mmCIF file of C-alpha atoms and ligand atoms in Angstrom:
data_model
loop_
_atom_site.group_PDB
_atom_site.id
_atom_site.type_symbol
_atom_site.label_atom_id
_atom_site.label_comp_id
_atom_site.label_asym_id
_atom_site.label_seq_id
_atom_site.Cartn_x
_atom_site.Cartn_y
_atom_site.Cartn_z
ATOM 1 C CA UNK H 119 0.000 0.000 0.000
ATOM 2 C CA UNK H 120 2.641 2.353 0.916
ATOM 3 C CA UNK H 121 4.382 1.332 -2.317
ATOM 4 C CA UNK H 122 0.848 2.386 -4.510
ATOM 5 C CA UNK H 123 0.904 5.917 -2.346
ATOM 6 C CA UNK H 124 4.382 6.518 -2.856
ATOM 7 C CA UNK H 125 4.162 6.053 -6.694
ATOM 8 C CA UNK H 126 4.106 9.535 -7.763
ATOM 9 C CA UNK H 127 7.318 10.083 -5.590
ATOM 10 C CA UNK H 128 8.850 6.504 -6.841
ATOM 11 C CA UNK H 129 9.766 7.632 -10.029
ATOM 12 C CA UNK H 130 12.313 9.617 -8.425
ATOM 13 C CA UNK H 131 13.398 7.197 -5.479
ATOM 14 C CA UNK H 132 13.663 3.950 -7.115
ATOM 15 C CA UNK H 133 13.800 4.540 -10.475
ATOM 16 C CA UNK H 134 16.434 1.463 -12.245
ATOM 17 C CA UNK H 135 19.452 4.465 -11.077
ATOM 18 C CA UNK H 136 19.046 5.331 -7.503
ATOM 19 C CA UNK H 137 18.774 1.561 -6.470
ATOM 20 C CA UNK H 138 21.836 0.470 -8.549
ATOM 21 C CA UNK H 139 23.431 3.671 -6.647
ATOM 22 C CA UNK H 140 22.306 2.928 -3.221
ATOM 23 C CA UNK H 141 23.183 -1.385 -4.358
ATOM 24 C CA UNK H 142 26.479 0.277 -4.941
ATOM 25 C CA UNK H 143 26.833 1.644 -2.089
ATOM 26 C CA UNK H 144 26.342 -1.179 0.002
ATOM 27 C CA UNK H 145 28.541 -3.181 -2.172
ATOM 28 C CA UNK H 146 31.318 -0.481 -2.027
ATOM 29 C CA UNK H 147 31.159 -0.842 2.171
ATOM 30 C CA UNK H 148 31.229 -4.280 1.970
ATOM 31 C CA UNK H 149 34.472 -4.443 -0.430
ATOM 32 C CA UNK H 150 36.342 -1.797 1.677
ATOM 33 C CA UNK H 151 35.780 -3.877 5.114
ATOM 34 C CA UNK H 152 36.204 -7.020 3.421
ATOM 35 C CA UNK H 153 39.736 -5.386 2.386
ATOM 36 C CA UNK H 154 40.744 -4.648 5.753
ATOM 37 C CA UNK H 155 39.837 -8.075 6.977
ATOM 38 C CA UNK H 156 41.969 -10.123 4.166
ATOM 39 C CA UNK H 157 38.676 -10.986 2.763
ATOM 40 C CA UNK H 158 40.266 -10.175 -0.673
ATOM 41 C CA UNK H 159 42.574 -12.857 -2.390
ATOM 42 C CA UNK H 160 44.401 -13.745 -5.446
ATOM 43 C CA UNK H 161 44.173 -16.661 -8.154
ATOM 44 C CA UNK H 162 46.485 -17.791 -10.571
ATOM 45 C CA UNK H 163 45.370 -19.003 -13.997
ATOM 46 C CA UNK H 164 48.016 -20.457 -15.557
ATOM 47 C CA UNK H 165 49.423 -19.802 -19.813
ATOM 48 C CA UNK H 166 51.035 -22.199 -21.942
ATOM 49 C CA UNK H 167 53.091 -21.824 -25.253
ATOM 50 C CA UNK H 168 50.158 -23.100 -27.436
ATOM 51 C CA UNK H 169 52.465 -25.733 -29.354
ATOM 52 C CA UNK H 170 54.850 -27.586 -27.062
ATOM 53 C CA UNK H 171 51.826 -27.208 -24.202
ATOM 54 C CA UNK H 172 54.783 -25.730 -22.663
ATOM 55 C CA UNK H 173 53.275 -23.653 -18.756
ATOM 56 C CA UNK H 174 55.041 -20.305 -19.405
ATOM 57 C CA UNK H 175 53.641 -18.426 -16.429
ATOM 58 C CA UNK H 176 50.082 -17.433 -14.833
ATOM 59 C CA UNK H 177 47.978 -14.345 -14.480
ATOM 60 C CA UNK H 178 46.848 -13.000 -10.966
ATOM 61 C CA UNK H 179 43.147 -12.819 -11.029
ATOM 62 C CA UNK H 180 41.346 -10.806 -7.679
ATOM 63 C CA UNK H 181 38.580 -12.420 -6.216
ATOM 64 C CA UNK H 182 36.224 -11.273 -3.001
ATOM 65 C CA UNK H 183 34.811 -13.304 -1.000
ATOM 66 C CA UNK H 184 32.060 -11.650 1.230
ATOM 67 C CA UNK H 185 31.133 -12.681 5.005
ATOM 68 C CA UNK H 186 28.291 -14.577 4.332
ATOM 69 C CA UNK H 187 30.941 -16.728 1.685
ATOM 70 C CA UNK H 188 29.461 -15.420 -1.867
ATOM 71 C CA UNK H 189 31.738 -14.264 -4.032
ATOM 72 C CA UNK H 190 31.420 -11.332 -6.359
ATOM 73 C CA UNK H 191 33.024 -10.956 -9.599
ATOM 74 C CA UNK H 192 35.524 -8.850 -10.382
ATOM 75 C CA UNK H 193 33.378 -7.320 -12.902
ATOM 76 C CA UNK H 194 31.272 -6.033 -10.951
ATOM 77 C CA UNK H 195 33.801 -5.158 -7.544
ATOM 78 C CA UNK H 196 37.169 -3.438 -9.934
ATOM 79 C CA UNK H 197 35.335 -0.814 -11.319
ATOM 80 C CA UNK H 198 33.191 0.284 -7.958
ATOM 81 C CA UNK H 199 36.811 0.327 -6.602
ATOM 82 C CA UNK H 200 37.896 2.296 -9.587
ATOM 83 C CA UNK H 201 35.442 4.722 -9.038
ATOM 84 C CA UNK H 202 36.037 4.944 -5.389
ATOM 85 C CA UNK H 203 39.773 5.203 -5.638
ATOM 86 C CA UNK H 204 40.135 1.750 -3.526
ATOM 87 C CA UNK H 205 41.576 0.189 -6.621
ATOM 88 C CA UNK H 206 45.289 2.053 -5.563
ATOM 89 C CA UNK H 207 45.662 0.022 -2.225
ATOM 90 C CA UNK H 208 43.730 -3.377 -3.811
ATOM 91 C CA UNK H 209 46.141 -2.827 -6.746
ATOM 92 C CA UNK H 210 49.038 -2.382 -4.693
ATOM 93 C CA UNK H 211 47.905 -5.720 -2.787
ATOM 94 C CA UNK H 212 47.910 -7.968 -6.093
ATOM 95 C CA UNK H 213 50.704 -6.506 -7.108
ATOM 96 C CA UNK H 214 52.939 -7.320 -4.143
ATOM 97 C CA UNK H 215 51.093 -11.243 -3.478
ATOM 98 C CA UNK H 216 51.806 -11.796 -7.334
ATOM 99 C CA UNK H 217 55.659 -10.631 -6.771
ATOM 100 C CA UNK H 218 55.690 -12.643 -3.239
ATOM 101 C CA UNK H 219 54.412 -15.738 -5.242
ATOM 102 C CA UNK H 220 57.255 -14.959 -8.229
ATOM 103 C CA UNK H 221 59.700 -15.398 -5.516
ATOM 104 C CA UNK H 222 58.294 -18.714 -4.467
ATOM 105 C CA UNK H 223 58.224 -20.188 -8.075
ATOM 106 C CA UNK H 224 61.681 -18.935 -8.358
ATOM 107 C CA UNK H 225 62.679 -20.775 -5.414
ATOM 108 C CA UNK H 226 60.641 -23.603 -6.379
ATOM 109 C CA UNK H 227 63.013 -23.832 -10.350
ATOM 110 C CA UNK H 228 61.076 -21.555 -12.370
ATOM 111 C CA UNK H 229 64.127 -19.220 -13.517
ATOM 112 C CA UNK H 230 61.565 -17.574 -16.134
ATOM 113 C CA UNK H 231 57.829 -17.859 -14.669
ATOM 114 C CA UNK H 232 56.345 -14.898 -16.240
ATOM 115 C CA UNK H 233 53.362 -13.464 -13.967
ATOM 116 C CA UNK H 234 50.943 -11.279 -15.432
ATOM 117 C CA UNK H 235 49.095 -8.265 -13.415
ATOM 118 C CA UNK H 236 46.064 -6.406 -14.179
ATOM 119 C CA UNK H 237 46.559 -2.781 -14.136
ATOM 120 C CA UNK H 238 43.499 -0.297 -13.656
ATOM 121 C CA UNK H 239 43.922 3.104 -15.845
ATOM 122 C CA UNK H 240 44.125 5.154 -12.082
ATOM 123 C CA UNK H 241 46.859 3.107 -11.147
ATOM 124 C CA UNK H 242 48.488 3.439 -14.326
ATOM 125 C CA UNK H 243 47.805 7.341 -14.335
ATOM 126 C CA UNK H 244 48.652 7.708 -10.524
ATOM 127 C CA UNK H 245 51.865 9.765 -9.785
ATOM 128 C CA UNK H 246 53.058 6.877 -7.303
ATOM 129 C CA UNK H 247 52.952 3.962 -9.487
ATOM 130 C CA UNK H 248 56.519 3.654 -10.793
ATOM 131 C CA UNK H 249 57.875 4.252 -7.236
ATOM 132 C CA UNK H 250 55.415 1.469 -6.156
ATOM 133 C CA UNK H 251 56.265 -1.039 -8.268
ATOM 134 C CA UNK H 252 60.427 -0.624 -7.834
ATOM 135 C CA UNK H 253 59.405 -0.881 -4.130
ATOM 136 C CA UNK H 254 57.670 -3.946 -5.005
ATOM 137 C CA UNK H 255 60.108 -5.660 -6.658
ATOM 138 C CA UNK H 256 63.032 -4.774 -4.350
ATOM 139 C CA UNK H 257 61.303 -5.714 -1.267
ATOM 140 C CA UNK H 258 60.459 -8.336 -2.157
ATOM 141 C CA UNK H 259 63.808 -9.379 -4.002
ATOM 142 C CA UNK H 260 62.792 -10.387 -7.678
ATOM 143 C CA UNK H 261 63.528 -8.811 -11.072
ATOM 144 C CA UNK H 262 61.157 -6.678 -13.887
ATOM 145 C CA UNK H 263 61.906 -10.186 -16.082
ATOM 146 C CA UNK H 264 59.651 -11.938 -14.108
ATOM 147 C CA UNK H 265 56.731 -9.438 -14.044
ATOM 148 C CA UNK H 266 54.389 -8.279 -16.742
ATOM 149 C CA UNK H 267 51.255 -5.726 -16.401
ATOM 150 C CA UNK H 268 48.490 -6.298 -18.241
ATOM 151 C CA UNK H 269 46.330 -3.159 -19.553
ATOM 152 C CA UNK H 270 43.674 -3.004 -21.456
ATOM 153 C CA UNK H 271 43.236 -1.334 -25.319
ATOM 154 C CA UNK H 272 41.376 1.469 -24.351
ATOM 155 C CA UNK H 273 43.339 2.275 -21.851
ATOM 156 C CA UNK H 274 46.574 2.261 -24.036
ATOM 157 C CA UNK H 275 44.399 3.870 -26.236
ATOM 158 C CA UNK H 276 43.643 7.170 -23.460
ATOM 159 C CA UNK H 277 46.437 9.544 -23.362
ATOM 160 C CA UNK H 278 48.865 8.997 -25.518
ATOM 161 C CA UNK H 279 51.781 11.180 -23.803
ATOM 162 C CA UNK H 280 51.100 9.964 -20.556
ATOM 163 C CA UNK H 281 50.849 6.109 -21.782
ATOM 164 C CA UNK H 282 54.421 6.237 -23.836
ATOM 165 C CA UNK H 283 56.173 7.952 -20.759
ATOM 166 C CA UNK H 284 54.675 5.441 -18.396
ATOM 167 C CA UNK H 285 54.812 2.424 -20.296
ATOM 168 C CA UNK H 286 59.095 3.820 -20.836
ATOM 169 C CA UNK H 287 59.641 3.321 -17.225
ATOM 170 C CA UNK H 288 57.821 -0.018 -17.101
ATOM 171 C CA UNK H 289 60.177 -1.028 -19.450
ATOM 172 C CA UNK H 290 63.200 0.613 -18.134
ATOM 173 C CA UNK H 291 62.354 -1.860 -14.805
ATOM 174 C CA UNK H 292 62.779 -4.485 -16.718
ATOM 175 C CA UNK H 293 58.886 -5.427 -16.905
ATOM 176 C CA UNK H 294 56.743 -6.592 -20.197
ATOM 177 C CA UNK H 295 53.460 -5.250 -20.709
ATOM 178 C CA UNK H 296 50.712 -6.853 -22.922
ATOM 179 C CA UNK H 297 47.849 -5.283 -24.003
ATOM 180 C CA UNK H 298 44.713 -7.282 -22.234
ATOM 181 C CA UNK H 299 41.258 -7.742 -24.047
ATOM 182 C CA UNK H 300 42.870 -6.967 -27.211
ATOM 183 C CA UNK H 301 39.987 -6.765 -30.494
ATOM 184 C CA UNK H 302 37.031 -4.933 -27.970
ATOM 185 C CA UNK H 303 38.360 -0.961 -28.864
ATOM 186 C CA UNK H 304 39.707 -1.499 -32.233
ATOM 187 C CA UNK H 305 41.406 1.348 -32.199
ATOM 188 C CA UNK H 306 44.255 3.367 -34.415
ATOM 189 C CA UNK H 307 46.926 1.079 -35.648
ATOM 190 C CA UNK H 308 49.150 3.643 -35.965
ATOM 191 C CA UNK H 309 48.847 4.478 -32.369
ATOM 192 C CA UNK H 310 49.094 0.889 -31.681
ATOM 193 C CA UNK H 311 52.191 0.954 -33.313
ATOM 194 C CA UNK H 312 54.381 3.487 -31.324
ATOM 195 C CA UNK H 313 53.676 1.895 -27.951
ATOM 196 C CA UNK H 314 56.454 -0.300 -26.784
ATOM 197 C CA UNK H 315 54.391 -3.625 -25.488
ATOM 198 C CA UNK H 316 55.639 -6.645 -25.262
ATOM 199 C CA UNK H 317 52.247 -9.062 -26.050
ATOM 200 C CA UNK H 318 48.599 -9.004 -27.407
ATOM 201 C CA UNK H 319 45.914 -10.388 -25.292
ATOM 202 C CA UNK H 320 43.252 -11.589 -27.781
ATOM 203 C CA UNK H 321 39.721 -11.264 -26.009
ATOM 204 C CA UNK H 322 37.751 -14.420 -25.257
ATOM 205 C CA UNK H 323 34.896 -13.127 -27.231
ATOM 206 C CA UNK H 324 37.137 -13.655 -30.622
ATOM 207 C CA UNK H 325 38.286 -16.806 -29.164
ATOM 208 C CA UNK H 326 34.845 -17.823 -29.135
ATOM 209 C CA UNK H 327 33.693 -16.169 -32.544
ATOM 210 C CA UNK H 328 36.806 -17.678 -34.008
ATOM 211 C CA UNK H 329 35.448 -21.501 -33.867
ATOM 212 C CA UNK H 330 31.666 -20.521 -34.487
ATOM 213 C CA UNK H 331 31.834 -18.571 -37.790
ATOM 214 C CA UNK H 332 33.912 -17.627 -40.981
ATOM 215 C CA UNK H 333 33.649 -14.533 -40.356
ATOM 216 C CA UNK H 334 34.839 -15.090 -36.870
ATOM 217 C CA UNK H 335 37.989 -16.878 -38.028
ATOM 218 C CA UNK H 336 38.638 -13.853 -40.139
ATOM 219 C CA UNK H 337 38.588 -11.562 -37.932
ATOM 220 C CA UNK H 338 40.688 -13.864 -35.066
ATOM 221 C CA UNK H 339 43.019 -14.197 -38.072
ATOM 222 C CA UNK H 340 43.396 -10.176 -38.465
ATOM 223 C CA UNK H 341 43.879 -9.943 -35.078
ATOM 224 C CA UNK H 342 46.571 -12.601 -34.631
ATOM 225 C CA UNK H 343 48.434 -10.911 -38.113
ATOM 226 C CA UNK H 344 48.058 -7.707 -36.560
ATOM 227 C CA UNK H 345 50.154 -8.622 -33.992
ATOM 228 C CA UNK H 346 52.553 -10.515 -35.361
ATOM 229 C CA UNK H 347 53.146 -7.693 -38.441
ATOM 230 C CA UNK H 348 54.013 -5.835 -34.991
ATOM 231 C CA UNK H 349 56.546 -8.283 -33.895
ATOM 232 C CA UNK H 350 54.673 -9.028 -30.730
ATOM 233 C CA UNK H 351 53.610 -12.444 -28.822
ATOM 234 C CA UNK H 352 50.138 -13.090 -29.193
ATOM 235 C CA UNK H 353 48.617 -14.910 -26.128
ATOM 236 C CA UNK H 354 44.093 -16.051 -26.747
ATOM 237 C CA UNK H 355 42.274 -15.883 -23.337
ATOM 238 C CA UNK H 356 39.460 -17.895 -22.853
ATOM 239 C CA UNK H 357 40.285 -21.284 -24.897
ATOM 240 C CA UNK H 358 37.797 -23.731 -23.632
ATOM 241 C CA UNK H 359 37.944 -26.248 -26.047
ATOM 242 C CA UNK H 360 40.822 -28.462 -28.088
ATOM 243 C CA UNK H 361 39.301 -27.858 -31.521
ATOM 244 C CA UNK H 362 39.909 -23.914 -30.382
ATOM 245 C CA UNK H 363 43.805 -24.852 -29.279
ATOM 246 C CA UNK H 364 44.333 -26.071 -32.732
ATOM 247 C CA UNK H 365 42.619 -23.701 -34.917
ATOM 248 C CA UNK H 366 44.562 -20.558 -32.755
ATOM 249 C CA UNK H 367 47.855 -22.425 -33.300
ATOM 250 C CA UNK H 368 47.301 -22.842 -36.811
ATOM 251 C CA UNK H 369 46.238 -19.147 -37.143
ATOM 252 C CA UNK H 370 49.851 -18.249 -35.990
ATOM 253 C CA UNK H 371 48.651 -17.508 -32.184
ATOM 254 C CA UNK H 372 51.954 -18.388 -29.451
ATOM 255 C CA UNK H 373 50.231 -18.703 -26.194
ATOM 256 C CA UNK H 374 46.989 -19.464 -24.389
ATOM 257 C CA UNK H 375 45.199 -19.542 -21.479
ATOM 258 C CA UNK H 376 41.837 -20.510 -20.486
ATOM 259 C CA UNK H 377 40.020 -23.484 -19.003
ATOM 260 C CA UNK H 378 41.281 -25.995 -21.620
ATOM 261 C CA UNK H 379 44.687 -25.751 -19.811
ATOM 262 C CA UNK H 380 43.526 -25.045 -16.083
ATOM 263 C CA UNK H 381 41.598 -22.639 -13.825
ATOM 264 C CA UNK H 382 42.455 -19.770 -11.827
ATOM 265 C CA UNK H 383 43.437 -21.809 -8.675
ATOM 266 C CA UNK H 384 44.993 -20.497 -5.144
ATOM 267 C CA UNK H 385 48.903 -20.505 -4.674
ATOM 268 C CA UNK H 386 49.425 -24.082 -3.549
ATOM 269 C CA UNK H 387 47.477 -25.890 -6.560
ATOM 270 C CA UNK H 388 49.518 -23.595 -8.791
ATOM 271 C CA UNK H 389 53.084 -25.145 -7.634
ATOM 272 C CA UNK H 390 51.511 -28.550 -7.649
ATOM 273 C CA UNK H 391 49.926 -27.775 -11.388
ATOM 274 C CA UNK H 392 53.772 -26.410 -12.159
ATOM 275 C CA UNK H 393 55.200 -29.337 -10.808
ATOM 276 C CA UNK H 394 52.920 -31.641 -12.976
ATOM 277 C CA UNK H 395 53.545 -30.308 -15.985
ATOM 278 C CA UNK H 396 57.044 -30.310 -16.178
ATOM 279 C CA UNK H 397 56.925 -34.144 -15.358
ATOM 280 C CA UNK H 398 58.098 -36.614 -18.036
ATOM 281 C CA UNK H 399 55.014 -38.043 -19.750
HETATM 282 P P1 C2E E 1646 40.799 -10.384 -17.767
HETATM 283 O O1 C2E E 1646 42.023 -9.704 -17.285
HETATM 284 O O2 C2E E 1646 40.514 -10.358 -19.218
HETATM 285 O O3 C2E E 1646 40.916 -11.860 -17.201
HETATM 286 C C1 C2E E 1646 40.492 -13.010 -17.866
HETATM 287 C C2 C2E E 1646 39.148 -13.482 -17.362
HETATM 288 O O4 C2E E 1646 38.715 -14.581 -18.140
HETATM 289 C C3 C2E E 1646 39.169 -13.968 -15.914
HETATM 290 O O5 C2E E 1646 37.915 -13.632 -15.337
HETATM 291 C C4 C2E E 1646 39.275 -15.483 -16.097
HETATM 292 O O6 C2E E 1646 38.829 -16.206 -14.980
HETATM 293 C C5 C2E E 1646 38.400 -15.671 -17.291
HETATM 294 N N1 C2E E 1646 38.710 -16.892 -18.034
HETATM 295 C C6 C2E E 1646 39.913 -17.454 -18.246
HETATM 296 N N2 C2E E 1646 39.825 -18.549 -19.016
HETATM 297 C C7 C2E E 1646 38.523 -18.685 -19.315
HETATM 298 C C8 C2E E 1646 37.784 -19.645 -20.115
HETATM 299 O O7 C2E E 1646 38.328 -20.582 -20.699
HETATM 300 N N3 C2E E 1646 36.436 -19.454 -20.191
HETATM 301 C C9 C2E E 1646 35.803 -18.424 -19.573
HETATM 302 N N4 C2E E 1646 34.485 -18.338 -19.702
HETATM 303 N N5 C2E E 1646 36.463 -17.507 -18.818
HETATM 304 C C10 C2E E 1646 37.798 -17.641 -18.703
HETATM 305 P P2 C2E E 1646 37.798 -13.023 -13.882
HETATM 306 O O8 C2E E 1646 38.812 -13.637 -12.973
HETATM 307 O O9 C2E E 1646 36.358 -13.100 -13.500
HETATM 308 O O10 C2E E 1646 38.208 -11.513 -14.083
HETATM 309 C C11 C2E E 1646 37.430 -10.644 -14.857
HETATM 310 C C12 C2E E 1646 38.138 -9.342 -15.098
HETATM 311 O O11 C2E E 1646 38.311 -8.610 -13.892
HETATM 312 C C13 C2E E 1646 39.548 -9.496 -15.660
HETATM 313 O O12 C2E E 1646 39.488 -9.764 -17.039
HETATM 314 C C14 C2E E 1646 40.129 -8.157 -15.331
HETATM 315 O O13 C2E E 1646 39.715 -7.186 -16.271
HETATM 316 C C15 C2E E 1646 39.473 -7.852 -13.993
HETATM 317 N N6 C2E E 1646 40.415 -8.185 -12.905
HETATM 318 C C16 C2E E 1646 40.609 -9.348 -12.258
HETATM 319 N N7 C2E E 1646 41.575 -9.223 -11.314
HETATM 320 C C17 C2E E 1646 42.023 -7.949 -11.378
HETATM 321 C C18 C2E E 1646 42.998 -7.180 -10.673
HETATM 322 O O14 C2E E 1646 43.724 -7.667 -9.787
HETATM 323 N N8 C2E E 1646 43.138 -5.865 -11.016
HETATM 324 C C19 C2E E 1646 42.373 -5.299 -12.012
HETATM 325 N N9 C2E E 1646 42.565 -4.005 -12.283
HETATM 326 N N10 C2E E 1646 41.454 -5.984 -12.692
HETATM 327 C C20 C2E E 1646 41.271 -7.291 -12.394
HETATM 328 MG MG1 MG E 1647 43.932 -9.749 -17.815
HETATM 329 MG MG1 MG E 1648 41.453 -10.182 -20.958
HETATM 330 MG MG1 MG E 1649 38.429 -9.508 -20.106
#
């Protein structure tokens, strides 16, 4: 009854906006405590050279799990934290549990375990973020080789200034970047061309398209040539299937990742995945 009286007034209150804003809300108090009481913790999804089956290295994936044990995707958690500025301490948390677990597979006979890092644009663009990352790295004793930092094409795509000078001292640490969810902005080659990266991070969705259509297969074939005419490693997210491993190998693709090879698992499986793999048979 009270909802039928209020309905004039409702089109302001709880119109599809205000509750997303006030869900947001709550969600935004939830990830900030759940912070501060370890609640947030990283994954490792492993990436293998696509032909040998070779493991190469892993990428550090977030994930949240609440007090009442749901999780929440990062999908819907990193940008709230983006917005909120939250994503400079969580970022500076991966960052330093991914170098911590470098050490470790360094120490366990991984001379050249590559881990990869997601890097939100306000890190990228913060002031602090060079500084933080040689802090990382020395505090943790392990080299740039070991590290790569994975941003995505429209952010390489942003500011083009500020991107070449930051993505210079990346590099000048001794770290690879690859450009993550490569294919979704399409944007200027040209551009694309003067930034120093190191790899191309095809997007599941062409992964996908790739196996279901010709058209597909075209385009997961422009994208591969693209990067190869650019003399960079091309890595496919998202494989799921064999028939998808062979078709991306045959399209000229180096690595992959994605469920066909292994899940994002916690630290422990990880060495005993590692340990597996470079097993004779
Ligand atoms: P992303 O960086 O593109 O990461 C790849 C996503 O694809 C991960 O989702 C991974 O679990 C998922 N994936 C991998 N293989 C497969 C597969 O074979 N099939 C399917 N269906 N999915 C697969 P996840 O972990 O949910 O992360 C989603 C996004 O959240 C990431 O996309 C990244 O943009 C962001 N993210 C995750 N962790 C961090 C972080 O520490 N910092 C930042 N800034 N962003 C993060
Ligand atoms: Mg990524
Ligand atoms: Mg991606
Ligand atoms: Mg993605």
């Amino acid at each position: 009854q009270a909802k039928a009286q209020h309905r004039g007034s409702s089109q302001y209150f709880s119109s599809a906006m205000g509750t997303d804003a006030r869900e947001r809300f709550k969600l935004l108090k939830g990830l900030r405590a759940g912070f501060e009481e370890n609640r947030l913790f990283v994954v490792y999804q492993p990436q293998v050279e696509l032909e040998s089956g070779r493991s190469i290295g892993a990428e550090a994936l977030l994930r949240w799990r609440t007090e009442e044990g749901n999780f929440v995707p990062p999908d819907q958690f990193i940008p709230l934290a983006e917005k909120s500025g939250l994503i400079i301490s969580i970022g500076e948390f991966v960052l330093r549990t991914a170098c911590h677990q470098v050490k470790r597979m360094l120490e366990l006979g991984y001379p050249d375990f590559r881990m990869c890092v997601n890097v939100s644009l306000a890190q990228f663009r913060h002031p602090d973020f060079i500084a933080t990352l040689q802090r990382a790295l020395r505090d943790i004793g392990i080299n740039g080789h070991n590290l790569e930092l994975e941003i995505t094409e429209s952010m390489a795509m942003e500011d083009t200034e500020l991107v070449m000078h930051v993505l210079a001292e990346i590099k000048r640490c001794g770290i690879t970047v690859a450009i993550d969810d490569f294919g979704t902005g399409f944007s200027s080659l040209s551009h694309l061309r003067q930034l120093d990266v190191d790899r191309l991070k095809i997007d599941r969705a062409f992964v996908r398209e790739a196996q279901s259509s010709t058209a597909g297969s075209t385009i997961a074939q422009m994208v591969i040539n693209l990067g190869r005419g650019l003399g960079l490693t091309v890595i496919a997210e998202g494989i799921e299937g064999e028939e998808q491993r062979q078709q991306l190998l045959a399209l000229g693709c180096h690595e992959g990742q994605g469920y066909l090879f292994a899940r994002p698992m916690a630290a422990d499986q990880l060495e005993q995945w590692m340990e597996q793999q470079t097993q004779p048979g």
